[in-house]
Amino acid sequence: MSAKKTIKPRAISGFPEWLPEIRIVEQQWMNEIRRIFESYGFCSIDPPSVEDIDVLTSKGGDTDKEIYALRRLQAEDGGDEARVALHYDLTVPLARYVAQHFNDLAFPFKRYQIQRAWRGERPQEGRFREFYQCDIDVVDVDNVALDFDAELPAVILEVLASLGLDRVSMHINNRKILQGFYEGLGIENVVETIRVVDKMDKIGPEGVAKMLVDDAGIDAATAQRCVELASIRSTDTSFAERVRALDVKSELLDEGLDELTFVLEHLASVTQEQAVADLAIARGFDYYTGTVYEGKLIDYPDYPSILSGGRYDDLVGSFLRRRLPGVGLSIGLTRIFAKLVKEGQIQPGPKCPTDVLVVQLPGVDRAVARDTGRHLRRRGFNVEVYHEAKKVGAQMKYADRKGIPYVCFPPGEPGALPEFKDMQSGEQTSVSLDAWSPSGSGGTFKARTVSA
RNA sequence: GUGGGCAUAGCUCAGUUGGUUAGAGCGCAUGGUUGUGGUCCAUGAGGUCGCCGGUUCAAAUCCGGCUGUCCACCCCA
């Protein structure tokens, strides 16, 4: 008698998973996201989950702390040094992909990527170690049209709206404005200044001013002007005059203002004030050089950003002797979805995709049920044939608990008509397998056909 | 990586100033005869009270360590 030892079943923290009725909604979301991305001509790529470690760390920064390396449990001699690791985002794999297939791609290269990414962070609400990102990027040779800076956020907002998410804001800034402004003020530590200013919504103007003095070594008066810049927001192009009123001279600054104005002008005509010029937005990644984006759920202002992206001067510099700039935007799918699940905002779908359960009547040849199922399946329905000739009550209960909308009783004797029962209304009718159609009150079938 | 809270049944949680056999709701299983689910009723299964050690006649309860988890910071979708 061996003591049975059970391991407490638990998903690893930070690695979300859903019950079938939630997962089915997530799948519908992904289908919808893909559909709209493709409607704008973006193509799909699906590079591996792992890349060479040198590739992943090529973007610099200290993200390597958060990269999961892969190695075999039983490493052989000299083999314990990990050579590959799980990708940290979808942009670096894209860079490698574009560089590698440069000769086979048509530019501007517009691609979408719906994949998981992995980060070795401490999990928290909205922070996962494994999560889906839905990226769209445009990469071109030597120069990417500014029009894309305006189109991408419009695409993303359309996607979210089609998922029923209108309460989303898209904050947009331009790194050239920040850099030009700071340089115009004679600030030397621009990178640190950007990092601090990005905390505006978290620690407020006073906090930023103090931190600029303490951490970035900026004098109080100059710090104050940085805060003034960061306080500017507008849903139209009026931000530009307000920046110019601060009277800082810089060519780069002017360039940034023109670009941001262009983007805002375009977005104002295709969205309803969801896009906002927000000069406090900076974004952490230091490879952004122009437009930067950050999206938030309006109803959960303390929840971390759900959209992120920007323009980079050169995506593939570390792989190719060509300059390939790009602009991209990413939906934090898991971040959004998990929050809405937690808040009860996701209407669970059915527990299984079955439209019809065929009952197996006790005392009737099981071939009858099997053939009935096959017949209905050929008509395009998702059909389960109950796995044993158990009591009919038990089979009904199964259909009920799985949320299967229709039950079919195959004919008990040759020549008789089958009967169909609508589980929601309780209505039961005799009708041939070819003539039967769902009455419409069944939720599963409708949900599935609508999304298909 | 730094700092703080929490840990009792599958889930959500009770459990008095340490005291004998640790409870509830939900969920699950079976039954309430024959070929019809949901509601109701009855019965039942299920816990090393996270793990290890200490204090005590006695620990779910007090103390220490470990692990897990959640929150804040860092950073970020």
Short mmCIF file of C-alpha atoms (C1' of nucleotides) in Angstrom, two decimals:
data_model
loop_
_atom_site.label_atom_id
_atom_site.label_comp_id
_atom_site.label_asym_id
_atom_site.label_seq_id
_atom_site.Cartn_x
_atom_site.Cartn_y
_atom_site.Cartn_z
CA MET A 1 0.00 0.00 0.00
CA SER A 2 1.87 2.94 -1.27
CA ALA A 3 0.91 6.28 0.18
CA LYS A 4 -0.64 8.22 -2.65
CA LYS A 5 1.09 11.53 -2.93
CA THR A 6 -0.80 14.23 -4.75
CA ILE A 7 0.69 17.38 -6.11
CA LYS A 8 -1.48 20.38 -5.56
CA PRO A 9 -2.60 21.29 -9.07
CA ARG A 10 -1.80 24.88 -9.79
CA ALA A 11 -0.95 26.83 -12.89
CA ILE A 12 2.38 28.56 -12.52
CA SER A 13 1.84 32.10 -11.33
CA GLY A 14 1.99 34.65 -14.12
CA PHE A 15 0.98 32.08 -16.75
CA PRO A 16 -2.73 32.66 -17.26
CA GLU A 17 -5.17 29.99 -18.41
CA TRP A 18 -8.92 29.99 -18.87
CA LEU A 19 -11.87 27.68 -18.55
CA PRO A 20 -13.35 26.53 -21.88
CA GLU A 21 -16.23 29.03 -21.74
CA ILE A 22 -13.75 31.92 -21.42
CA ARG A 23 -11.18 30.51 -23.81
CA ILE A 24 -13.80 30.33 -26.54
CA VAL A 25 -14.28 34.08 -26.21
CA GLU A 26 -10.54 34.67 -26.36
CA GLN A 27 -10.46 32.69 -29.60
CA GLN A 28 -13.24 34.81 -31.02
CA TRP A 29 -11.28 37.90 -30.11
CA MET A 30 -8.20 36.64 -31.88
CA ASN A 31 -10.22 35.79 -34.97
CA GLU A 32 -11.64 39.29 -35.02
CA ILE A 33 -8.26 40.92 -34.51
CA ARG A 34 -6.82 38.90 -37.35
CA ARG A 35 -9.74 39.71 -39.61
CA ILE A 36 -9.31 43.44 -39.20
CA PHE A 37 -5.53 43.36 -39.51
CA GLU A 38 -5.92 41.49 -42.77
CA SER A 39 -8.60 43.91 -43.96
CA TYR A 40 -5.84 46.53 -44.00
CA GLY A 41 -3.48 44.27 -45.91
CA PHE A 42 -1.18 43.17 -43.12
CA CYS A 43 0.23 39.69 -43.64
CA SER A 44 0.92 37.13 -40.95
CA ILE A 45 4.24 35.76 -39.85
CA ASP A 46 4.83 33.23 -37.12
CA PRO A 47 8.48 33.04 -36.16
CA PRO A 48 9.55 30.58 -33.45
CA SER A 49 9.10 31.22 -29.74
CA VAL A 50 12.83 31.09 -29.28
CA GLU A 51 15.69 33.08 -30.72
CA ASP A 52 19.40 32.99 -30.28
CA ILE A 53 20.33 34.83 -27.12
CA ASP A 54 22.59 37.16 -29.05
CA VAL A 55 19.63 38.17 -31.18
CA LEU A 56 17.40 38.84 -28.20
CA THR A 57 19.95 40.98 -26.40
CA SER A 58 20.92 42.91 -29.53
CA LYS A 59 18.55 45.74 -28.70
CA GLY A 60 20.57 46.58 -25.63
CA GLY A 61 19.08 47.79 -22.37
CA ASP A 62 18.93 45.61 -19.32
CA THR A 63 16.02 43.51 -20.48
CA ASP A 64 18.21 40.44 -20.31
CA LYS A 65 17.29 40.07 -16.63
CA GLU A 66 13.80 39.23 -17.76
CA ILE A 67 14.61 36.85 -20.58
CA TYR A 68 13.89 33.18 -20.05
CA ALA A 69 16.73 31.06 -21.39
CA LEU A 70 16.17 27.50 -22.52
CA ARG A 71 18.32 24.50 -21.88
CA ARG A 72 17.83 20.78 -21.56
CA LEU A 73 17.37 19.40 -18.06
CA GLN A 74 20.23 16.97 -18.63
CA ALA A 75 22.79 19.18 -20.24
CA GLU A 76 25.78 17.35 -21.65
CA ASP A 77 29.38 18.45 -21.43
CA GLY A 78 29.73 22.08 -22.22
CA GLY A 79 26.03 22.16 -22.87
CA ASP A 80 24.84 23.96 -19.80
CA GLU A 81 25.28 27.29 -21.39
CA ALA A 82 21.94 28.28 -22.84
CA ARG A 83 22.06 29.39 -26.44
CA VAL A 84 18.41 30.07 -27.10
CA ALA A 85 15.78 31.91 -25.14
CA LEU A 86 12.07 32.73 -25.32
CA HIS A 87 11.36 35.99 -27.07
CA TYR A 88 10.67 38.96 -24.87
CA ASP A 89 8.54 40.84 -27.37
CA LEU A 90 7.58 40.47 -31.01
CA THR A 91 9.66 43.33 -32.35
CA VAL A 92 13.09 41.76 -31.99
CA PRO A 93 12.04 38.54 -33.75
CA LEU A 94 10.58 40.74 -36.48
CA ALA A 95 13.89 42.51 -36.88
CA ARG A 96 15.74 39.23 -37.28
CA TYR A 97 13.10 37.92 -39.66
CA VAL A 98 13.20 40.98 -41.88
CA ALA A 99 16.98 41.00 -41.96
CA GLN A 100 17.15 37.31 -42.77
CA HIS A 101 14.50 37.33 -45.49
CA PHE A 102 15.31 40.79 -46.77
CA ASN A 103 15.64 39.64 -50.36
CA ASP A 104 12.33 37.81 -50.35
CA LEU A 105 10.14 40.46 -48.79
CA ALA A 106 8.27 43.22 -50.59
CA PHE A 107 8.55 46.65 -49.00
CA PRO A 108 7.00 48.44 -47.29
CA PHE A 109 6.60 45.21 -45.36
CA LYS A 110 3.35 45.23 -43.41
CA ARG A 111 2.94 42.34 -41.07
CA TYR A 112 0.89 41.32 -38.07
CA GLN A 113 1.92 38.84 -35.42
CA ILE A 114 -0.34 37.33 -32.77
CA GLN A 115 1.90 35.39 -30.45
CA ARG A 116 2.88 34.90 -26.87
CA ALA A 117 5.84 36.65 -25.32
CA TRP A 118 7.64 35.78 -22.08
CA ARG A 119 9.14 37.97 -19.41
CA GLY A 120 10.65 36.93 -16.12
CA GLU A 121 8.86 39.53 -14.05
CA ARG A 122 7.20 39.39 -10.68
CA PRO A 123 3.58 38.68 -11.52
CA GLN A 124 1.00 41.20 -10.41
CA GLU A 125 -2.40 42.31 -11.55
CA GLY A 126 -1.96 43.00 -15.25
CA ARG A 127 1.63 41.76 -15.30
CA PHE A 128 2.20 38.30 -16.63
CA ARG A 129 5.19 36.16 -17.40
CA GLU A 130 3.48 34.68 -20.44
CA PHE A 131 1.07 36.75 -22.48
CA TYR A 132 -0.31 37.41 -25.93
CA GLN A 133 0.68 40.42 -27.94
CA CYS A 134 -0.96 41.40 -31.19
CA ASP A 135 1.49 43.51 -33.15
CA ILE A 136 1.26 45.35 -36.42
CA ASP A 137 4.38 46.92 -37.85
CA VAL A 138 5.41 48.54 -41.09
CA VAL A 139 9.04 48.27 -42.07
CA ASP A 140 10.53 49.95 -45.12
CA VAL A 141 13.89 50.62 -46.70
CA ASP A 142 15.53 53.92 -45.80
CA ASN A 143 12.27 55.68 -44.97
CA VAL A 144 8.78 54.85 -43.72
CA ALA A 145 5.95 57.13 -44.76
CA LEU A 146 4.55 59.19 -41.91
CA ASP A 147 1.09 58.17 -43.07
CA PHE A 148 1.61 54.86 -41.33
CA ASP A 149 2.13 56.63 -38.01
CA ALA A 150 -1.43 57.81 -38.40
CA GLU A 151 -2.88 54.65 -39.88
CA LEU A 152 -1.66 52.18 -37.27
CA PRO A 153 -3.46 53.71 -34.29
CA ALA A 154 -6.61 53.97 -36.41
CA VAL A 155 -6.41 50.26 -37.18
CA ILE A 156 -5.86 49.39 -33.55
CA LEU A 157 -8.75 51.53 -32.36
CA GLU A 158 -10.97 49.92 -34.96
CA VAL A 159 -9.99 46.48 -33.71
CA LEU A 160 -10.78 47.39 -30.13
CA ALA A 161 -14.07 48.99 -31.07
CA SER A 162 -15.10 45.84 -32.89
CA LEU A 163 -14.40 43.91 -29.69
CA GLY A 164 -16.75 46.26 -27.88
CA LEU A 165 -13.96 48.30 -26.34
CA ASP A 166 -14.74 51.96 -26.88
CA ARG A 167 -13.51 53.10 -23.50
CA VAL A 168 -9.90 53.14 -24.60
CA SER A 169 -7.63 56.13 -25.00
CA MET A 170 -4.64 56.35 -27.29
CA HIS A 171 -1.99 58.76 -26.02
CA ILE A 172 0.47 59.88 -28.63
CA ASN A 173 3.67 61.84 -28.45
CA ASN A 174 6.82 62.26 -30.48
CA ARG A 175 10.29 61.64 -29.12
CA LYS A 176 11.64 64.42 -31.30
CA ILE A 177 9.58 66.91 -29.34
CA LEU A 178 11.00 65.69 -26.05
CA GLN A 179 14.55 65.42 -27.26
CA GLY A 180 14.46 68.76 -29.11
CA PHE A 181 12.89 70.52 -26.17
CA TYR A 182 15.36 69.14 -23.65
CA GLU A 183 18.34 69.84 -25.83
CA GLY A 184 17.02 73.32 -26.43
CA LEU A 185 17.01 73.76 -22.67
CA GLY A 186 20.57 72.54 -22.44
CA ILE A 187 19.72 69.34 -20.59
CA GLU A 188 22.48 66.79 -20.98
CA ASN A 189 20.92 63.67 -19.57
CA VAL A 190 18.07 63.37 -22.05
CA VAL A 191 17.52 59.63 -21.58
CA GLU A 192 17.13 59.95 -17.82
CA THR A 193 14.87 62.97 -18.24
CA ILE A 194 12.59 61.01 -20.56
CA ARG A 195 12.45 58.14 -18.11
CA VAL A 196 11.38 60.44 -15.29
CA VAL A 197 8.86 62.41 -17.31
CA ASP A 198 7.19 59.16 -18.34
CA LYS A 199 6.09 58.75 -14.71
CA MET A 200 3.92 61.83 -14.93
CA ASP A 201 0.61 60.01 -14.54
CA LYS A 202 1.95 57.98 -11.65
CA ILE A 203 3.75 60.47 -9.44
CA GLY A 204 2.27 63.74 -10.72
CA PRO A 205 3.92 67.01 -11.74
CA GLU A 206 5.44 67.71 -8.31
CA GLY A 207 6.90 64.23 -8.15
CA VAL A 208 8.39 64.56 -11.61
CA ALA A 209 9.89 67.97 -10.84
CA LYS A 210 11.49 66.67 -7.67
CA MET A 211 12.82 63.57 -9.35
CA LEU A 212 14.28 65.55 -12.22
CA VAL A 213 16.25 67.60 -9.73
CA ASP A 214 17.26 64.67 -7.53
CA ASP A 215 17.94 61.96 -10.11
CA ALA A 216 18.71 63.76 -13.34
CA GLY A 217 20.63 66.64 -11.81
CA ILE A 218 18.52 69.31 -13.48
CA ASP A 219 18.06 72.70 -11.86
CA ALA A 220 14.64 73.48 -10.46
CA ALA A 221 13.71 76.12 -13.03
CA THR A 222 14.54 73.87 -15.97
CA ALA A 223 12.75 70.96 -14.35
CA GLN A 224 9.71 73.16 -14.06
CA ARG A 225 9.75 73.80 -17.79
CA CYS A 226 9.94 70.07 -18.47
CA VAL A 227 6.87 69.61 -16.30
CA GLU A 228 5.10 72.38 -18.21
CA LEU A 229 5.78 70.57 -21.46
CA ALA A 230 4.63 67.28 -20.02
CA SER A 231 1.39 68.83 -18.83
CA ILE A 232 0.23 69.63 -22.34
CA ARG A 233 -2.55 67.50 -23.79
CA SER A 234 -5.10 67.97 -26.51
CA THR A 235 -7.39 65.90 -28.66
CA ASP A 236 -6.82 68.31 -31.53
CA THR A 237 -3.69 69.98 -32.88
CA SER A 238 -3.76 72.87 -30.41
CA PHE A 239 -0.93 71.31 -28.42
CA ALA A 240 1.55 72.68 -30.95
CA GLU A 241 0.83 76.34 -30.19
CA ARG A 242 1.07 75.66 -26.49
CA VAL A 243 4.46 74.05 -26.93
CA ARG A 244 5.68 76.93 -29.09
CA ALA A 245 4.48 79.32 -26.40
CA LEU A 246 7.05 77.78 -24.08
CA ASP A 247 9.60 79.42 -26.37
CA VAL A 248 12.27 76.79 -26.76
CA LYS A 249 14.20 76.86 -30.01
CA SER A 250 15.10 73.60 -31.67
CA GLU A 251 14.87 72.26 -35.21
CA LEU A 252 14.23 68.79 -33.91
CA LEU A 253 11.40 70.11 -31.77
CA ASP A 254 9.75 71.76 -34.77
CA GLU A 255 10.06 68.58 -36.76
CA GLY A 256 8.43 66.59 -33.97
CA LEU A 257 5.58 69.08 -33.68
CA ASP A 258 4.90 68.87 -37.41
CA GLU A 259 4.85 65.09 -37.31
CA LEU A 260 2.57 64.88 -34.31
CA THR A 261 0.26 67.47 -35.84
CA PHE A 262 0.01 65.38 -38.99
CA VAL A 263 -0.85 62.26 -37.00
CA LEU A 264 -3.46 63.98 -34.86
CA GLU A 265 -5.10 65.64 -37.84
CA HIS A 266 -5.58 62.31 -39.50
CA LEU A 267 -6.84 60.55 -36.39
CA ALA A 268 -9.29 63.29 -35.52
CA SER A 269 -11.17 62.44 -38.70
CA VAL A 270 -11.42 58.70 -38.07
CA THR A 271 -11.93 58.35 -34.30
CA GLN A 272 -14.03 60.00 -31.64
CA GLU A 273 -11.58 61.85 -29.47
CA GLN A 274 -9.93 58.66 -28.34
CA ALA A 275 -6.61 59.79 -29.73
CA VAL A 276 -4.94 62.44 -27.64
CA ALA A 277 -1.64 64.24 -28.02
CA ASP A 278 -0.07 63.75 -24.60
CA LEU A 279 3.37 65.24 -24.19
CA ALA A 280 4.03 63.26 -21.02
CA ILE A 281 4.18 59.97 -22.90
CA ALA A 282 7.68 58.74 -23.50
CA ARG A 283 7.65 54.92 -23.39
CA GLY A 284 10.40 52.95 -21.79
CA PHE A 285 12.16 51.41 -24.74
CA ASP A 286 14.94 53.68 -25.81
CA TYR A 287 14.93 52.58 -29.44
CA TYR A 288 11.91 54.72 -30.21
CA THR A 289 12.91 57.82 -32.13
CA GLY A 290 9.71 59.46 -33.38
CA THR A 291 6.04 58.87 -32.72
CA VAL A 292 5.29 56.96 -29.53
CA TYR A 293 1.97 55.44 -28.49
CA GLU A 294 0.46 54.32 -25.24
CA GLY A 295 -3.08 53.04 -24.75
CA LYS A 296 -5.09 52.88 -21.55
CA LEU A 297 -8.42 51.51 -20.42
CA ILE A 298 -10.30 54.68 -19.51
CA ASP A 299 -12.35 52.97 -16.81
CA TYR A 300 -9.26 51.58 -15.09
CA PRO A 301 -6.79 54.46 -15.06
CA ASP A 302 -4.48 52.75 -12.56
CA TYR A 303 -4.23 49.64 -14.67
CA PRO A 304 -1.03 49.50 -16.73
CA SER A 305 -0.99 50.39 -20.39
CA ILE A 306 -2.72 48.03 -22.78
CA LEU A 307 -1.29 49.35 -26.05
CA SER A 308 2.21 50.35 -26.83
CA GLY A 309 4.33 51.20 -29.78
CA GLY A 310 6.29 53.74 -31.70
CA ARG A 311 8.62 54.55 -34.52
CA TYR A 312 12.23 53.43 -34.65
CA ASP A 313 14.90 54.76 -36.97
CA ASP A 314 16.53 51.49 -37.62
CA LEU A 315 15.15 48.08 -36.87
CA VAL A 316 17.78 45.84 -38.34
CA GLY A 317 21.01 47.76 -37.80
CA SER A 318 22.54 44.96 -35.79
CA PHE A 319 21.79 42.38 -38.51
CA LEU A 320 22.19 44.15 -41.84
CA ARG A 321 24.21 46.95 -43.35
CA ARG A 322 21.00 48.62 -44.46
CA ARG A 323 18.82 51.11 -42.72
CA LEU A 324 15.29 49.82 -42.24
CA PRO A 325 13.13 52.09 -40.13
CA GLY A 326 9.71 51.04 -38.94
CA VAL A 327 6.66 51.94 -36.97
CA GLY A 328 4.59 49.52 -34.96
CA LEU A 329 1.88 49.17 -32.40
CA SER A 330 1.00 46.32 -30.09
CA ILE A 331 -2.19 45.26 -28.35
CA GLY A 332 -1.61 43.74 -24.91
CA LEU A 333 -4.29 41.15 -25.46
CA THR A 334 -3.77 39.17 -22.26
CA ARG A 335 -3.59 42.33 -20.23
CA ILE A 336 -6.92 43.59 -21.55
CA PHE A 337 -8.64 40.24 -21.54
CA ALA A 338 -7.57 39.23 -18.04
CA LYS A 339 -8.76 42.54 -16.62
CA LEU A 340 -12.17 42.27 -18.24
CA VAL A 341 -12.51 38.68 -17.08
CA LYS A 342 -11.68 39.75 -13.55
CA GLU A 343 -14.18 42.59 -13.67
CA GLY A 344 -16.91 40.27 -14.96
CA GLN A 345 -17.07 42.17 -18.24
CA ILE A 346 -16.58 39.08 -20.37
CA GLN A 347 -19.78 37.23 -21.11
CA PRO A 348 -18.73 33.57 -20.93
CA GLY A 349 -19.45 31.51 -24.02
CA PRO A 350 -20.65 27.92 -24.07
CA LYS A 351 -18.57 25.28 -22.29
CA CYS A 352 -18.13 23.39 -25.55
CA PRO A 353 -18.64 24.08 -29.25
CA THR A 354 -21.32 21.41 -29.64
CA ASP A 355 -24.58 22.41 -31.33
CA VAL A 356 -26.40 19.12 -31.01
CA LEU A 357 -26.13 16.19 -28.66
CA VAL A 358 -27.48 12.95 -30.14
CA VAL A 359 -28.94 10.76 -27.42
CA GLN A 360 -28.21 7.08 -27.44
CA LEU A 361 -31.46 5.34 -26.59
CA PRO A 362 -31.21 2.26 -24.41
CA GLY A 363 -32.22 -0.81 -26.39
CA VAL A 364 -31.66 0.80 -29.78
CA ASP A 365 -28.74 -0.15 -32.02
CA ARG A 366 -25.97 2.37 -31.44
CA ALA A 367 -25.45 2.60 -35.19
CA VAL A 368 -28.65 4.64 -35.37
CA ALA A 369 -27.24 7.35 -33.13
CA ARG A 370 -23.89 7.22 -34.88
CA ASP A 371 -25.46 7.64 -38.32
CA THR A 372 -27.70 10.43 -37.06
CA GLY A 373 -24.63 12.27 -35.79
CA ARG A 374 -22.80 11.79 -39.07
CA HIS A 375 -25.77 13.07 -41.03
CA LEU A 376 -26.03 16.26 -38.97
CA ARG A 377 -22.28 16.80 -39.04
CA ARG A 378 -22.36 16.67 -42.83
CA ARG A 379 -24.89 19.49 -42.69
CA GLY A 380 -22.30 21.59 -40.90
CA PHE A 381 -23.35 21.25 -37.29
CA ASN A 382 -21.04 20.38 -34.44
CA VAL A 383 -22.43 17.14 -33.13
CA GLU A 384 -21.66 14.90 -30.22
CA VAL A 385 -23.12 11.42 -29.96
CA TYR A 386 -23.46 10.47 -26.31
CA HIS A 387 -20.88 7.86 -25.49
CA GLU A 388 -23.11 5.21 -23.89
CA ALA A 389 -26.73 4.15 -23.72
CA LYS A 390 -27.14 5.53 -20.24
CA LYS A 391 -30.43 6.68 -18.78
CA VAL A 392 -31.84 9.44 -20.94
CA GLY A 393 -32.04 11.73 -17.93
CA ALA A 394 -28.31 11.48 -17.44
CA GLN A 395 -27.70 12.29 -21.10
CA MET A 396 -29.97 15.33 -20.87
CA LYS A 397 -28.17 16.47 -17.78
CA TYR A 398 -24.90 16.24 -19.64
CA ALA A 399 -26.28 18.44 -22.44
CA ASP A 400 -27.58 20.89 -19.90
CA ARG A 401 -24.34 21.18 -17.97
CA LYS A 402 -22.28 21.62 -21.08
CA GLY A 403 -24.64 24.22 -22.44
CA ILE A 404 -25.42 22.23 -25.58
CA PRO A 405 -28.43 24.02 -27.08
CA TYR A 406 -30.12 21.10 -28.88
CA VAL A 407 -30.69 17.44 -28.14
CA CYS A 408 -31.63 15.00 -30.88
CA PHE A 409 -33.51 11.78 -30.15
CA PRO A 410 -32.86 9.46 -33.07
CA PRO A 411 -35.80 7.37 -34.30
CA GLY A 412 -36.55 4.46 -31.96
CA GLU A 413 -37.76 2.31 -34.81
CA PRO A 414 -37.08 2.25 -38.56
CA GLY A 415 -39.06 4.81 -40.55
CA ALA A 416 -39.91 7.00 -37.58
CA LEU A 417 -38.86 10.66 -37.42
CA PRO A 418 -36.15 11.86 -35.04
CA GLU A 419 -37.09 14.41 -32.42
CA PHE A 420 -35.22 17.62 -31.62
CA LYS A 421 -35.42 19.38 -28.31
CA ASP A 422 -34.51 23.02 -27.77
CA MET A 423 -32.92 22.93 -24.34
CA GLN A 424 -33.59 26.55 -23.60
CA SER A 425 -37.30 26.63 -24.40
CA GLY A 426 -37.93 22.96 -23.67
CA GLU A 427 -39.82 22.70 -26.94
CA GLN A 428 -39.57 19.34 -28.70
CA THR A 429 -40.56 18.57 -32.29
CA SER A 430 -40.49 15.66 -34.74
CA VAL A 431 -38.71 16.62 -37.93
CA SER A 432 -36.43 14.91 -40.42
CA LEU A 433 -32.66 15.28 -40.19
CA ASP A 434 -32.61 17.27 -43.42
CA ALA A 435 -35.47 19.57 -42.54
CA TRP A 436 -34.43 20.45 -38.99
CA SER A 437 -32.98 23.87 -38.35
CA PRO A 438 -31.96 25.58 -35.13
CA SER A 439 -34.83 27.64 -33.84
CA GLY A 440 -32.64 30.56 -32.91
CA SER A 441 -32.95 30.57 -29.16
CA GLY A 442 -29.91 28.31 -28.91
CA GLY A 443 -26.94 30.46 -28.07
CA THR A 444 -24.06 28.22 -29.06
CA PHE A 445 -24.87 27.79 -32.69
CA LYS A 446 -25.51 31.48 -33.21
CA ALA A 447 -22.34 32.54 -31.44
CA ARG A 448 -20.27 30.22 -33.53
CA THR A 449 -21.73 31.13 -36.89
CA VAL A 450 -21.56 34.85 -36.25
CA SER A 451 -17.84 34.73 -35.53
CA ALA A 452 -16.95 32.34 -38.32
"C1'" G B 1 16.18 41.98 -7.41
"C1'" U B 2 14.14 45.27 -2.71
"C1'" G B 3 10.05 45.98 0.88
"C1'" G B 4 5.07 44.53 3.10
"C1'" G B 5 0.32 41.37 3.75
"C1'" C B 6 -1.74 36.48 3.42
"C1'" A B 7 -1.71 30.67 3.60
"C1'" U B 8 -8.08 25.97 6.87
"C1'" A B 9 -12.27 20.87 1.78
"C1'" G B 10 -12.12 21.40 -5.55
"C1'" C B 11 -13.85 27.04 -4.82
"C1'" U B 12 -15.28 31.29 -1.33
"C1'" C B 13 -14.57 31.51 3.63
"C1'" A B 14 -16.01 30.60 9.46
"C1'" G B 15 -13.16 28.60 13.57
"C1'" U B 16 -13.76 32.64 20.75
"C1'" U B 17 -8.42 34.47 25.59
"C1'" G B 18 -4.31 27.81 22.87
"C1'" G B 19 -8.57 22.62 25.01
"C1'" U B 20 -10.97 16.87 23.30
"C1'" U B 21 -14.42 14.25 17.03
"C1'" A B 22 -12.14 21.34 12.47
"C1'" G B 23 -17.42 23.56 10.22
"C1'" A B 24 -20.79 26.32 6.45
"C1'" G B 25 -22.22 27.71 1.50
"C1'" C B 26 -21.23 26.48 -3.44
"C1'" G B 27 -19.44 22.48 -6.37
"C1'" C B 28 -19.04 17.01 -6.90
"C1'" A B 29 -21.22 11.66 -6.52
"C1'" U B 30 -25.55 8.49 -5.76
"C1'" G B 31 -30.81 8.00 -5.10
"C1'" G B 32 -36.15 9.99 -5.38
"C1'" U B 33 -38.26 2.85 -10.38
"C1'" U B 34 -39.94 2.29 -16.61
"C1'" G B 35 -37.32 7.16 -22.83
"C1'" U B 36 -36.44 13.68 -20.95
"C1'" G B 37 -32.14 18.29 -18.10
"C1'" G B 38 -32.63 22.92 -14.91
"C1'" U B 39 -35.87 23.36 -9.20
"C1'" C B 40 -36.61 20.62 -4.68
"C1'" C B 41 -35.53 16.61 -1.03
"C1'" A B 42 -32.31 12.74 1.01
"C1'" U B 43 -27.63 10.43 1.46
"C1'" G B 44 -22.40 10.40 0.61
"C1'" A B 45 -17.22 11.33 -0.71
"C1'" G B 46 -13.58 14.99 0.21
"C1'" G B 47 -8.86 18.27 5.01
"C1'" U B 48 -0.98 15.96 7.42
"C1'" C B 49 -5.34 23.27 8.96
"C1'" G B 50 1.21 25.21 3.09
"C1'" C B 51 6.14 22.70 4.91
"C1'" C B 52 9.91 22.14 8.87
"C1'" G B 53 11.26 23.17 13.70
"C1'" G B 54 10.30 25.50 18.67
"C1'" U B 55 7.23 26.94 23.29
"C1'" U B 56 3.37 24.08 26.08
"C1'" C B 57 0.21 18.89 29.75
"C1'" A B 58 -2.17 20.49 25.07
"C1'" A B 59 -1.09 24.28 18.73
"C1'" A B 60 -5.39 25.42 12.93
"C1'" U B 61 -4.55 29.14 17.02
"C1'" C B 62 1.76 31.54 19.98
"C1'" C B 63 7.23 32.04 18.08
"C1'" G B 64 11.21 31.20 14.21
"C1'" G B 65 12.74 29.52 9.42
"C1'" C B 66 11.36 27.83 4.48
"C1'" U B 67 8.05 27.66 0.33
"C1'" G B 68 3.99 29.55 -2.24
"C1'" U B 69 0.90 33.61 -3.23
"C1'" C B 70 -0.78 38.70 -3.50
"C1'" C B 71 0.52 43.96 -3.27
"C1'" A B 72 4.15 48.15 -3.81
"C1'" C B 73 8.97 49.53 -6.12
"C1'" C B 74 12.08 48.55 -10.60
"C1'" C B 75 10.49 47.72 -15.45
"C1'" C B 76 6.84 46.92 -18.83
"C1'" A B 77 1.82 44.58 -23.09
#
